[in-house]
């Protein structure tokens, strides 16, 4: 039934006249996620792609024209075989891997299955079907908030093991798998996009929920610099990576940093100061009782720096964020986008 | 409309005049950033040749046409947005506006007092810095009555590394060096002191240091600052210096592991040896209690004639007369080249050389000084 909605090869008036309908075929895991959905919409209208495969366990309900939905659960043991067959049959050239948790969950076993084993299955399929390129989403949180972090973490920094966070440990393991895969399969260009915390008017994640509450915890005496990226820029980054061919790891961040208390002040949230040891205990209790959706070790991000250096993405990927941190916060509050720099995407300087 | 109602909405307010100075340099035209010598990745096997490049992954020969290609791609991605709007309508459901949001908007101007909307990329908040500067100015002029000498040795522009002795239990010396250069130097340059971890992660103190311009001491940060042609102050004695006993005053401790020499060699920054005299008496440290350190999360509990006996009053520094002496710059890069950074023995020798230079300056000044309190 799901395939019925897709109309293959139907030329649209929207497809640009200059280029012929492309022969590339994109596949997207995690198609129901925010980024998955938004990237899917854009691939659906892009002329380079003959068809687009949307893979998820839930179908995004949108009027697609050349997108076919395939319900494949990445955690199922046979998923790799199914995916490989599908990729080979459809001649998939580009894969965007977005089937990741956007928030930590209490179901640690399932989280591990989805993130690590799901990626393993996908990589098996990609290796089997000889896909041209893979773009995988990650987060700058994989660096971890640590007292020894430099002010700007570059992509080359070794990832830490996060003994206290299963969520981050899984993400790091996924990245290690991707690195190993790219070494063993030089034919496939693997791009990893490490996104800063995504904020925006429509995205719903545990970060946006955190900053939507009227009060926010403040660890007494600590006020680290925070960094965000606007949802629109995050989508752009996915597309730029997918449409071009840029193997490597890239930090996707907005320009500028702000202290946590300034972010709260700009958003009009009331900080509730509390000593660190109390905050960690309270947070653990609230996490255990499932009142809050951020685990206690996430308080580290309100205590120490975790700011990534976006120079490489700007230089090599050509990623020019339209929203700096102030504009991102402003748009998060649904204020008119006074400071959006529309020209930011223009490159042309050597 | 909303901005009209909320007259002093900090978002709506025009950026403060000091804004341009505080903005992260990336916000400036990228052309400036594109100079191929800015930030280098610091890989463990340190560069043997001073290759001022961004790393092996950039093929400069292919760059011109790659740029055009990227430019084209970005424009196409931009265009997709419009077509998506046509097909799918505007972005899906925006979050709803609640009465709470209104409250938040009313609260915002209140919360934004005494802080600026932008901080520079290392976290310096011009408004907080200006506020703290009043206190520092009082300390500088009235309390410690700082005299400076040789401030002209600091270049009017371009990178330089101020290397000074460290002391005083609390990092007043960093603040005084900052203030000295800001006020006495013709170019009124801003100094970025590198702050050791113990101070940087100390509750409140570390945050304050960061807001007024302090940067956590690590090679990545130092390279980034120097590559931006900033003036960086380092205190290579580190924690050993700040916690010097009164009996050891003005005896320079080991200069770390020579990291600052490597820095100067790699980034081609002149070293300005600096002696601070007067700071080592402000908190005469009689002894240090280390067995309580775990409980308080500090390396040691200082015992001075006044602390902890007089409680918070005991934290008042002795109003000694200070001298800040800037020595002649040392150009190690011109002499040894950047590759010398890998020569550990040479690095250690140069570090020792700088240490002795500063020790001489201190000794010279101590000989001239007649009184701790009046100079």
XYZ file of C-alpha atoms in Angstrom:
725
model
C 0.000 0.000 0.000
C 2.803 2.280 0.887
C 4.312 2.085 -2.558
C 1.092 3.134 -4.189
C 1.562 6.713 -3.157
C 4.795 7.071 -5.034
C 4.679 7.993 -8.664
C 7.937 7.009 -10.143
C 9.660 9.010 -12.834
C 6.875 11.479 -13.186
C 8.521 14.585 -14.557
C 7.423 17.614 -12.644
C 7.241 21.153 -13.819
C 9.204 21.954 -10.729
C 12.203 19.959 -11.808
C 14.613 22.418 -13.294
C 14.701 22.613 -17.035
C 18.478 22.815 -17.340
C 19.411 19.473 -15.892
C 17.818 16.249 -16.994
C 16.131 14.089 -14.407
C 19.090 12.640 -12.643
C 19.976 9.020 -12.384
C 20.925 9.143 -8.755
C 18.827 7.263 -6.245
C 18.818 8.305 -2.619
C 17.823 6.264 0.387
C 17.077 7.748 3.749
C 16.840 5.919 7.026
C 14.964 7.521 9.855
C 12.638 9.159 7.372
C 10.098 10.008 10.039
C 12.570 12.000 12.132
C 12.583 15.771 11.845
C 15.728 16.007 9.749
C 14.765 12.911 7.798
C 11.420 14.387 6.851
C 12.777 17.780 5.920
C 15.623 16.374 3.833
C 13.179 13.990 2.184
C 10.967 16.884 1.101
C 13.907 18.551 -0.567
C 15.205 15.406 -2.243
C 11.703 14.827 -3.549
C 11.797 18.089 -5.493
C 15.447 17.841 -6.507
C 16.099 17.022 -10.138
C 19.246 15.028 -9.537
C 17.399 12.116 -8.050
C 15.354 9.709 -10.088
C 13.746 8.333 -6.964
C 14.089 8.458 -3.247
C 13.606 5.613 -0.811
C 12.321 6.527 2.594
C 13.083 3.915 5.221
C 11.568 3.957 8.651
C 9.093 2.086 10.785
C 6.639 4.941 10.506
C 5.550 6.579 7.322
C 5.901 10.335 6.969
C 2.566 11.558 5.681
C 3.527 14.020 2.998
C 2.513 14.442 -0.647
C 5.630 12.928 -2.156
C 6.040 12.410 -5.870
C 9.098 10.291 -6.357
C 9.564 8.968 -2.871
C 8.773 5.377 -2.060
C 8.308 4.358 1.509
C 9.771 1.077 2.731
C 8.968 -0.108 6.181
C 12.172 -1.688 7.422
C 13.071 -1.954 11.077
C 16.845 -1.596 11.350
C 16.924 -3.517 14.625
C 15.545 -6.705 13.108
C 18.345 -9.267 12.553
C 17.504 -9.702 8.883
C 17.399 -5.978 8.163
C 20.817 -5.954 6.505
C 19.815 -8.546 3.932
C 16.556 -6.749 3.174
C 18.310 -3.423 2.816
C 21.051 -4.858 0.622
C 18.468 -6.412 -1.685
C 16.518 -3.171 -1.800
C 19.611 -1.051 -2.472
C 20.783 -3.374 -5.213
C 17.353 -3.562 -6.818
C 16.835 0.168 -6.871
C 20.455 1.035 -7.661
C 20.844 3.297 -4.664
C 23.735 5.733 -4.991
C 23.434 7.905 -1.889
C 22.327 7.056 1.621
C 21.509 9.433 4.451
C 21.560 7.688 7.779
C 19.332 9.623 10.156
C 17.844 6.759 12.161
C 19.216 7.891 15.489
C 17.739 8.792 18.787
C 17.397 12.489 19.201
C 17.015 12.132 22.945
C 18.254 9.706 25.547
C 15.779 7.028 26.498
C 15.238 4.768 29.457
C 15.117 1.780 27.164
C 18.871 1.396 26.951
C 18.816 -2.003 25.293
C 16.590 -0.821 22.476
C 18.629 2.381 22.092
C 21.750 0.290 21.651
C 20.000 -1.946 19.110
C 18.781 1.009 17.072
C 21.944 3.088 17.125
C 24.761 0.583 17.033
C 23.194 -2.552 15.569
C 20.985 -0.547 13.235
C 24.060 1.199 11.865
C 25.856 -2.140 11.598
C 22.987 -3.530 9.512
C 22.939 -0.483 7.316
C 26.709 -0.606 6.800
C 26.515 -4.285 5.880
C 23.898 -3.470 3.280
C 25.848 -0.515 1.910
C 29.023 -2.570 1.660
C 27.112 -5.324 -0.111
C 25.277 -3.040 -2.534
C 28.348 -0.850 -3.242
C 26.615 2.438 -2.568
C 28.538 5.547 -3.666
C 28.223 7.611 -0.573
C 26.886 7.580 2.926
C 26.087 10.625 5.016
C 25.533 9.869 8.674
C 24.287 12.245 11.336
C 26.028 12.583 14.632
C 26.226 15.243 17.302
C 28.959 17.440 18.715
C 27.881 15.967 22.038
C 30.086 12.969 21.166
C 33.063 15.087 22.248
C 31.471 15.257 25.663
C 31.477 18.186 28.048
C 34.797 17.827 29.751
C 36.974 20.185 31.792
C 39.908 19.459 29.489
C 38.191 20.456 26.280
C 39.743 23.307 24.342
C 37.399 26.203 23.534
C 36.946 24.938 20.007
C 37.081 21.231 19.426
C 38.210 20.273 15.961
C 37.101 17.161 14.150
C 40.493 15.598 14.703
C 40.114 15.303 18.454
C 39.894 11.768 19.681
C 36.477 10.887 21.025
C 36.296 10.155 24.704
C 34.729 7.116 26.235
C 31.775 8.329 28.214
C 31.606 6.051 31.212
C 28.476 7.661 32.612
C 26.353 8.021 29.520
C 25.071 5.105 27.497
C 23.532 7.573 25.049
C 26.881 9.138 24.192
C 28.692 5.812 24.309
C 26.380 4.453 21.646
C 26.905 7.508 19.485
C 30.674 7.160 19.787
C 30.465 3.487 18.918
C 28.433 4.319 15.834
C 31.132 6.753 14.753
C 33.836 4.164 15.290
C 31.914 1.722 13.139
C 31.624 4.344 10.436
C 35.344 5.077 10.559
C 36.142 1.391 10.314
C 33.713 0.985 7.440
C 35.168 3.893 5.499
C 38.640 2.442 5.884
C 37.565 -0.972 4.676
C 35.378 0.348 1.854
C 37.288 3.097 0.074
C 34.700 3.022 -2.713
C 32.056 4.505 -0.467
C 32.492 8.118 0.592
C 31.479 8.369 4.226
C 30.542 11.773 5.591
C 29.769 12.302 9.254
C 27.977 15.484 10.241
C 28.368 16.296 13.894
C 25.581 18.695 14.658
C 25.488 21.075 17.583
C 22.233 21.124 19.549
C 19.557 21.945 16.987
C 17.118 24.719 17.844
C 14.340 26.111 15.737
C 10.686 26.971 15.622
C 9.458 23.535 14.540
C 11.881 20.894 15.752
C 10.926 19.093 18.917
C 13.756 17.491 20.816
C 14.806 17.235 24.380
C 16.990 20.293 23.896
C 14.064 22.395 22.717
C 11.940 21.012 25.532
C 14.660 21.890 28.005
C 14.813 25.483 26.815
C 11.026 25.750 26.597
C 10.520 25.319 30.303
C 10.038 28.519 32.270
C 12.772 27.580 34.720
C 16.113 25.935 34.053
C 18.663 24.564 36.503
C 21.836 26.544 36.970
C 24.837 24.862 38.535
C 26.138 27.401 40.996
C 29.400 28.922 39.917
C 29.410 27.408 36.420
C 28.420 29.172 33.261
C 29.855 27.441 30.207
C 29.633 28.708 26.660
C 26.946 27.037 24.589
C 26.620 26.544 20.890
C 23.633 25.740 18.701
C 22.704 25.282 15.106
C 19.458 26.371 13.500
C 17.218 23.651 12.122
C 17.243 25.224 8.658
C 21.013 25.234 8.612
C 21.098 21.641 9.817
C 18.880 20.646 6.882
C 21.120 22.599 4.497
C 24.169 20.833 5.828
C 22.593 17.424 5.193
C 21.725 18.400 1.644
C 25.091 19.921 0.840
C 26.792 16.797 2.110
C 24.412 14.552 0.221
C 24.469 16.416 -3.078
C 28.207 16.875 -3.140
C 30.806 14.318 -2.261
C 32.767 15.286 0.816
C 34.100 12.310 2.729
C 35.171 13.153 6.260
C 33.881 14.422 9.545
C 32.399 17.892 9.856
C 31.178 19.922 12.791
C 27.943 21.647 11.854
C 27.565 24.649 14.135
C 26.156 28.156 14.060
C 28.479 31.102 14.383
C 29.000 32.479 17.830
C 28.804 31.163 21.352
C 26.952 32.460 24.388
C 27.204 31.726 28.093
C 24.426 29.538 29.406
C 23.025 32.289 31.618
C 22.923 34.692 28.685
C 21.042 32.112 26.642
C 18.535 31.777 29.466
C 18.256 35.544 29.758
C 17.710 35.971 26.023
C 15.040 33.295 26.111
C 13.494 34.804 29.225
C 13.931 31.645 31.284
C 14.485 31.880 34.996
C 17.647 30.160 36.211
C 17.294 28.169 39.404
C 20.723 28.113 41.030
C 21.619 24.984 42.915
C 24.868 23.444 44.079
C 26.257 20.873 41.673
C 26.007 17.877 43.958
C 22.355 18.651 44.665
C 21.586 19.219 41.010
C 23.056 15.860 40.008
C 21.053 14.072 42.686
C 17.859 15.877 41.841
C 18.395 15.226 38.172
C 18.963 11.535 38.830
C 15.769 11.328 40.838
C 13.782 13.141 38.162
C 15.270 10.946 35.456
C 14.584 7.743 37.370
C 11.008 8.737 38.008
C 10.716 9.802 34.364
C 9.667 13.313 35.214
C 12.448 14.850 33.160
C 13.806 13.572 29.900
C 17.462 14.486 30.384
C 19.683 12.081 32.297
C 21.864 13.412 35.125
C 25.116 13.330 33.209
C 23.705 15.897 30.821
C 24.280 18.433 33.545
C 27.926 18.181 32.500
C 26.964 20.229 29.465
C 25.808 23.001 31.805
C 29.075 22.798 33.659
C 31.872 22.337 31.151
C 32.579 23.362 27.614
C 31.549 21.377 24.589
C 31.951 23.777 21.702
C 33.013 22.558 18.284
C 35.018 24.357 15.642
C 32.953 24.804 12.476
C 35.803 26.064 10.322
C 36.293 22.823 8.436
C 32.672 22.589 7.346
C 32.749 26.186 6.173
C 35.970 25.665 4.297
C 35.547 22.260 2.736
C 31.841 21.625 2.711
C 30.920 25.185 1.858
C 28.443 25.214 4.721
C 27.487 28.808 5.499
C 24.959 28.953 8.303
C 22.295 31.586 7.756
C 21.549 31.947 11.423
C 24.126 32.932 13.976
C 23.459 32.055 17.590
C 21.404 35.164 18.328
C 19.254 34.689 15.241
C 18.819 31.018 16.144
C 17.570 31.862 19.621
C 15.360 34.550 18.199
C 13.794 32.188 15.722
C 13.393 29.595 18.438
C 11.217 32.128 20.230
C 9.303 32.795 16.986
C 10.419 36.401 16.937
C 10.760 38.027 13.521
C 14.080 37.012 12.014
C 15.684 40.431 11.996
C 19.223 39.256 12.017
C 19.097 36.449 9.509
C 21.815 36.946 7.015
C 20.387 35.764 3.743
C 23.635 36.347 1.981
C 25.508 33.979 4.179
C 25.296 31.175 1.684
C 27.137 33.130 -0.967
C 30.657 31.858 -1.221
C 32.895 32.997 -4.017
C 35.830 34.158 -1.934
C 39.113 32.314 -2.115
C 4.705 45.085 16.823
C 5.983 42.925 19.598
C 9.213 44.809 19.764
C 7.248 48.016 20.102
C 5.405 46.812 23.136
C 8.531 45.498 24.729
C 10.561 48.609 24.267
C 13.727 47.301 25.792
C 13.642 43.865 24.299
C 17.317 43.066 24.177
C 16.859 41.431 20.821
C 15.382 44.568 19.359
C 18.019 46.827 20.850
C 20.708 47.959 18.430
C 23.970 46.157 19.037
C 26.156 47.968 21.562
C 29.066 49.940 20.153
C 31.559 47.564 21.664
C 29.849 44.826 19.717
C 32.181 44.787 16.768
C 35.122 44.248 18.990
C 33.477 41.425 20.856
C 32.078 39.603 17.885
C 33.699 36.351 17.068
C 36.128 36.916 14.253
C 34.347 34.391 12.065
C 31.526 36.852 11.702
C 33.915 39.096 9.869
C 34.296 38.556 6.157
C 35.441 35.017 5.564
C 38.043 36.367 3.213
C 40.072 37.337 6.227
C 39.724 33.890 7.699
C 40.680 32.333 4.456
C 44.298 33.313 4.810
C 45.792 29.848 4.851
C 47.628 30.312 8.109
C 44.909 30.691 10.670
C 43.985 27.651 12.658
C 45.940 24.536 12.483
C 44.877 21.237 13.787
C 47.205 20.128 16.492
C 48.061 16.546 15.855
C 50.221 14.665 18.335
C 53.107 14.107 15.914
C 53.808 17.807 15.814
C 54.449 19.326 12.428
C 58.049 18.984 11.468
C 57.799 21.586 8.735
C 55.992 24.839 9.433
C 53.261 23.940 6.976
C 50.754 26.682 7.546
C 47.853 24.800 6.137
C 44.599 23.435 7.338
C 45.585 19.847 7.215
C 46.166 17.255 4.607
C 42.568 17.007 3.442
C 42.548 20.313 1.601
C 43.889 20.238 -1.874
C 44.760 23.859 -2.505
C 45.447 23.293 -6.152
C 41.857 22.248 -6.723
C 40.361 24.953 -4.584
C 39.289 27.600 -7.126
C 37.003 25.345 -9.109
C 35.889 23.501 -5.964
C 34.766 26.821 -4.552
C 32.706 27.561 -7.619
C 31.253 24.072 -7.433
C 30.382 24.494 -3.754
C 28.939 27.923 -4.457
C 26.697 26.480 -7.142
C 25.606 23.669 -4.835
C 24.721 26.070 -2.049
C 22.639 28.142 -4.395
C 20.795 25.048 -5.538
C 20.130 23.961 -1.979
C 18.735 27.439 -1.352
C 16.447 27.064 -4.335
C 15.123 23.763 -3.070
C 13.624 25.575 -0.104
C 11.314 27.544 -2.375
C 10.196 24.472 -4.267
C 9.573 22.619 -1.052
C 7.384 25.501 0.066
C 5.396 25.218 -3.156
C 4.867 21.509 -2.820
C 4.569 20.961 0.878
C 3.594 24.355 2.203
C 5.418 26.152 4.958
C 7.253 24.215 7.597
C 4.995 21.989 9.580
C 3.324 23.026 12.795
C 5.193 25.667 14.681
C 5.040 25.412 18.405
C 2.281 27.354 19.997
C 2.664 30.619 21.758
C 1.686 30.349 25.403
C 1.000 32.984 28.071
C 4.196 31.770 29.647
C 6.075 33.021 26.625
C 4.670 36.472 27.191
C 5.891 36.350 30.764
C 9.269 35.264 29.508
C 9.376 38.194 27.117
C 8.636 40.591 29.924
C 11.287 39.018 32.096
C 13.940 39.068 29.415
C 14.994 42.743 29.591
C 15.364 42.358 33.321
C 17.571 39.321 32.908
C 19.665 40.980 30.231
C 20.823 43.785 32.489
C 24.543 43.837 33.111
C 25.394 41.450 30.335
C 25.782 41.862 26.626
C 24.033 39.919 23.924
C 27.227 38.824 22.332
C 30.399 37.476 23.779
C 33.522 36.940 21.773
C 34.400 33.420 20.733
C 36.339 32.769 23.927
C 33.585 34.072 26.177
C 34.644 37.639 26.971
C 31.560 39.705 27.727
C 32.361 43.413 27.125
C 29.721 44.610 29.533
C 30.804 42.372 32.390
C 34.417 43.234 31.627
C 33.632 46.961 31.783
C 31.915 46.487 35.111
C 34.751 44.471 36.635
C 37.231 46.913 35.151
C 36.128 49.554 37.646
C 37.191 47.321 40.519
C 40.406 46.355 38.780
C 41.147 49.995 38.104
C 40.756 50.769 41.797
C 43.117 47.932 42.672
C 45.549 49.045 40.002
C 45.710 52.732 40.847
C 44.898 53.012 44.518
C 45.450 49.668 46.143
C 48.545 48.200 44.542
C 49.676 51.508 42.963
C 51.147 49.602 40.014
C 54.136 51.134 38.223
C 55.009 49.758 34.818
C 58.202 49.870 32.887
C 59.023 48.920 29.342
C 55.431 48.662 28.152
C 56.732 49.858 24.807
C 58.351 46.465 24.319
C 54.912 45.100 23.523
C 54.284 45.415 19.796
C 51.488 47.790 18.830
C 49.966 45.079 16.696
C 50.451 41.448 15.897
C 50.858 38.428 18.060
C 53.031 38.299 21.138
C 53.388 36.125 24.172
C 53.784 37.783 27.548
C 55.538 35.382 29.921
C 55.403 36.389 33.571
C 56.003 35.068 37.042
C 52.955 33.907 38.917
C 52.097 34.304 42.560
C 49.608 35.614 45.036
C 47.272 32.699 45.805
C 44.526 34.472 43.868
C 45.274 35.497 40.273
C 45.446 39.264 40.751
C 48.628 39.396 38.705
C 46.863 38.363 35.508
C 44.288 41.107 35.978
C 46.985 43.699 36.654
C 48.954 42.749 33.539
C 45.763 43.036 31.504
C 44.985 46.408 32.988
C 48.540 47.658 32.605
C 48.650 46.924 28.886
C 45.140 48.228 28.320
C 45.881 51.536 30.002
C 49.565 52.225 29.649
C 50.255 50.886 26.168
C 49.790 53.334 23.315
C 47.657 50.886 21.348
C 45.558 49.986 24.441
C 45.748 46.337 23.558
C 43.637 43.649 25.128
C 45.613 40.864 26.785
C 44.170 37.359 26.883
C 45.636 35.611 29.910
C 45.747 31.832 29.836
C 44.196 30.537 33.034
C 45.207 27.221 34.551
C 42.533 24.617 35.075
C 42.370 24.977 38.821
C 41.292 28.609 38.560
C 39.329 28.193 35.362
C 37.067 25.518 36.798
C 36.825 27.102 40.221
C 33.162 28.000 40.767
C 32.360 31.670 40.088
C 36.016 32.693 39.899
C 36.599 30.752 36.696
C 33.430 32.059 35.093
C 34.343 35.610 36.031
C 37.852 35.186 34.643
C 36.348 33.882 31.441
C 33.915 36.801 31.092
C 36.636 39.389 31.505
C 38.911 37.767 28.957
C 40.627 34.780 30.536
C 41.012 31.679 28.412
C 41.604 28.146 29.608
C 45.275 27.308 29.243
C 45.698 24.657 26.586
C 47.757 24.569 23.395
C 44.729 24.624 21.080
C 43.371 27.810 22.626
C 46.760 29.498 22.680
C 47.418 28.693 19.023
C 44.000 29.961 18.037
C 44.528 33.234 19.889
C 48.022 33.790 18.537
C 46.944 32.943 15.016
C 44.397 35.725 15.381
C 47.298 38.038 16.219
C 46.188 38.564 19.772
C 48.302 39.336 22.793
C 48.465 36.331 25.100
C 49.789 36.247 28.657
C 51.029 33.001 30.139
C 52.227 32.164 33.609
C 54.317 29.048 33.045
C 54.813 28.454 36.753
C 51.138 27.572 36.915
C 49.791 26.215 40.135
C 53.285 25.884 41.584
C 53.711 29.616 41.203
C 50.366 30.725 42.519
C 50.823 28.582 45.621
C 54.367 29.625 46.414
C 55.156 29.769 50.108
C 56.198 33.108 51.557
C 59.658 31.720 52.175
C 60.002 30.932 48.440
C 58.848 34.315 47.189
C 60.486 35.589 44.021
C 62.150 32.243 43.403
C 60.788 31.197 40.062
C 59.550 27.646 39.934
C 59.995 25.252 37.039
C 58.478 26.668 33.876
C 56.035 23.903 33.133
C 57.227 21.644 30.343
C 58.210 24.426 28.010
C 54.845 24.528 26.273
C 55.078 28.275 25.862
C 58.369 27.956 24.004
C 56.846 25.463 21.583
C 53.969 27.871 21.141
C 56.265 30.781 20.389
C 58.299 28.718 17.941
C 55.317 27.298 16.115
C 53.296 30.478 15.856
C 56.258 32.808 15.347
C 55.262 34.941 18.329
C 57.849 37.028 20.165
C 58.154 36.302 23.882
C 58.029 39.309 26.184
C 59.567 38.317 29.509
C 57.695 40.096 32.257
C 58.519 40.456 35.927
C 55.841 41.246 38.468
C 57.240 42.488 41.753
C 54.971 43.101 44.714
C 52.450 40.401 43.952
C 54.321 37.749 45.871
C 53.688 39.456 49.195
C 49.929 40.066 48.972
C 49.009 36.758 50.580
C 52.013 35.634 52.622
C 51.473 31.903 52.453
C 52.836 30.320 55.607
C 51.795 26.788 54.865
C 49.410 24.770 52.780
C 47.044 22.176 54.152
C 46.514 19.486 51.595
C 44.628 16.844 53.531
C 41.426 18.893 53.413
C 41.713 19.510 49.700
C 39.406 16.649 48.664
C 36.589 18.000 50.795
C 36.735 21.483 49.316
C 37.701 20.481 45.800
C 40.774 22.725 45.861
C 44.429 21.681 45.658
C 45.254 23.027 49.115
C 43.893 25.199 51.886
C 46.084 28.303 52.198
C 47.194 29.401 55.650
C 48.294 33.024 55.859
C 48.686 35.332 58.864
C 45.092 36.448 58.257
C 43.394 33.475 56.633
C 41.412 31.559 57.759
C 41.643 33.260 61.139
C 39.831 36.452 60.148
C 37.357 34.660 57.917
C 36.515 36.422 54.647
C 38.386 39.494 55.854
C 41.505 37.382 55.726
C 41.143 37.227 51.943
C 41.996 40.915 51.709
C 45.383 41.170 50.007
C 48.231 43.096 51.574
C 48.376 46.508 49.812
C 51.933 46.126 48.597
C 53.441 48.377 45.947
C 53.602 46.593 42.594
C 55.983 46.871 39.679
C 55.238 45.313 36.321
C 58.325 45.250 34.142
C 58.140 44.232 30.498
C 61.443 43.080 29.071
C 62.759 43.160 25.549
C 61.057 40.719 23.197
C 62.822 37.461 22.376
C 62.439 36.204 18.817
C 63.082 32.506 19.072
C 61.365 31.619 15.840
C 63.674 33.845 13.800
C 66.639 32.292 15.513
C 65.734 28.606 15.548
C 62.822 28.172 13.153
C 59.485 26.512 13.774
C 60.837 22.983 13.493
C 62.857 23.566 16.664
C 59.588 23.004 18.540
C 60.264 19.288 18.227
C 63.681 19.549 19.783
C 62.811 18.909 23.398
C 66.236 19.638 24.768
C 66.355 22.957 22.979
C 62.823 23.797 24.131
C 63.801 23.101 27.714
C 66.940 25.147 27.368
C 65.020 28.098 25.951
C 62.420 27.829 28.708
C 65.194 27.929 31.251
C 66.702 30.902 29.455
C 63.432 32.829 29.690
C 63.065 31.833 33.315
C 66.508 33.165 34.115
C 65.815 36.353 32.238
C 62.706 36.969 34.333
C 64.537 36.004 37.511
C 67.206 38.582 36.704
C 64.593 41.245 36.135
C 62.957 40.375 39.439
C 66.223 40.366 41.326
C 67.191 43.698 39.798
C 63.904 45.254 40.854
C 64.070 43.708 44.332
C 67.485 45.270 44.809
C 66.079 48.671 43.880
C 63.017 48.333 46.054
C 63.288 49.710 49.577
C 59.890 48.875 51.013
C 57.276 46.242 50.290
C 54.445 48.651 50.940
C 55.841 51.843 49.405
C 58.250 50.655 46.770
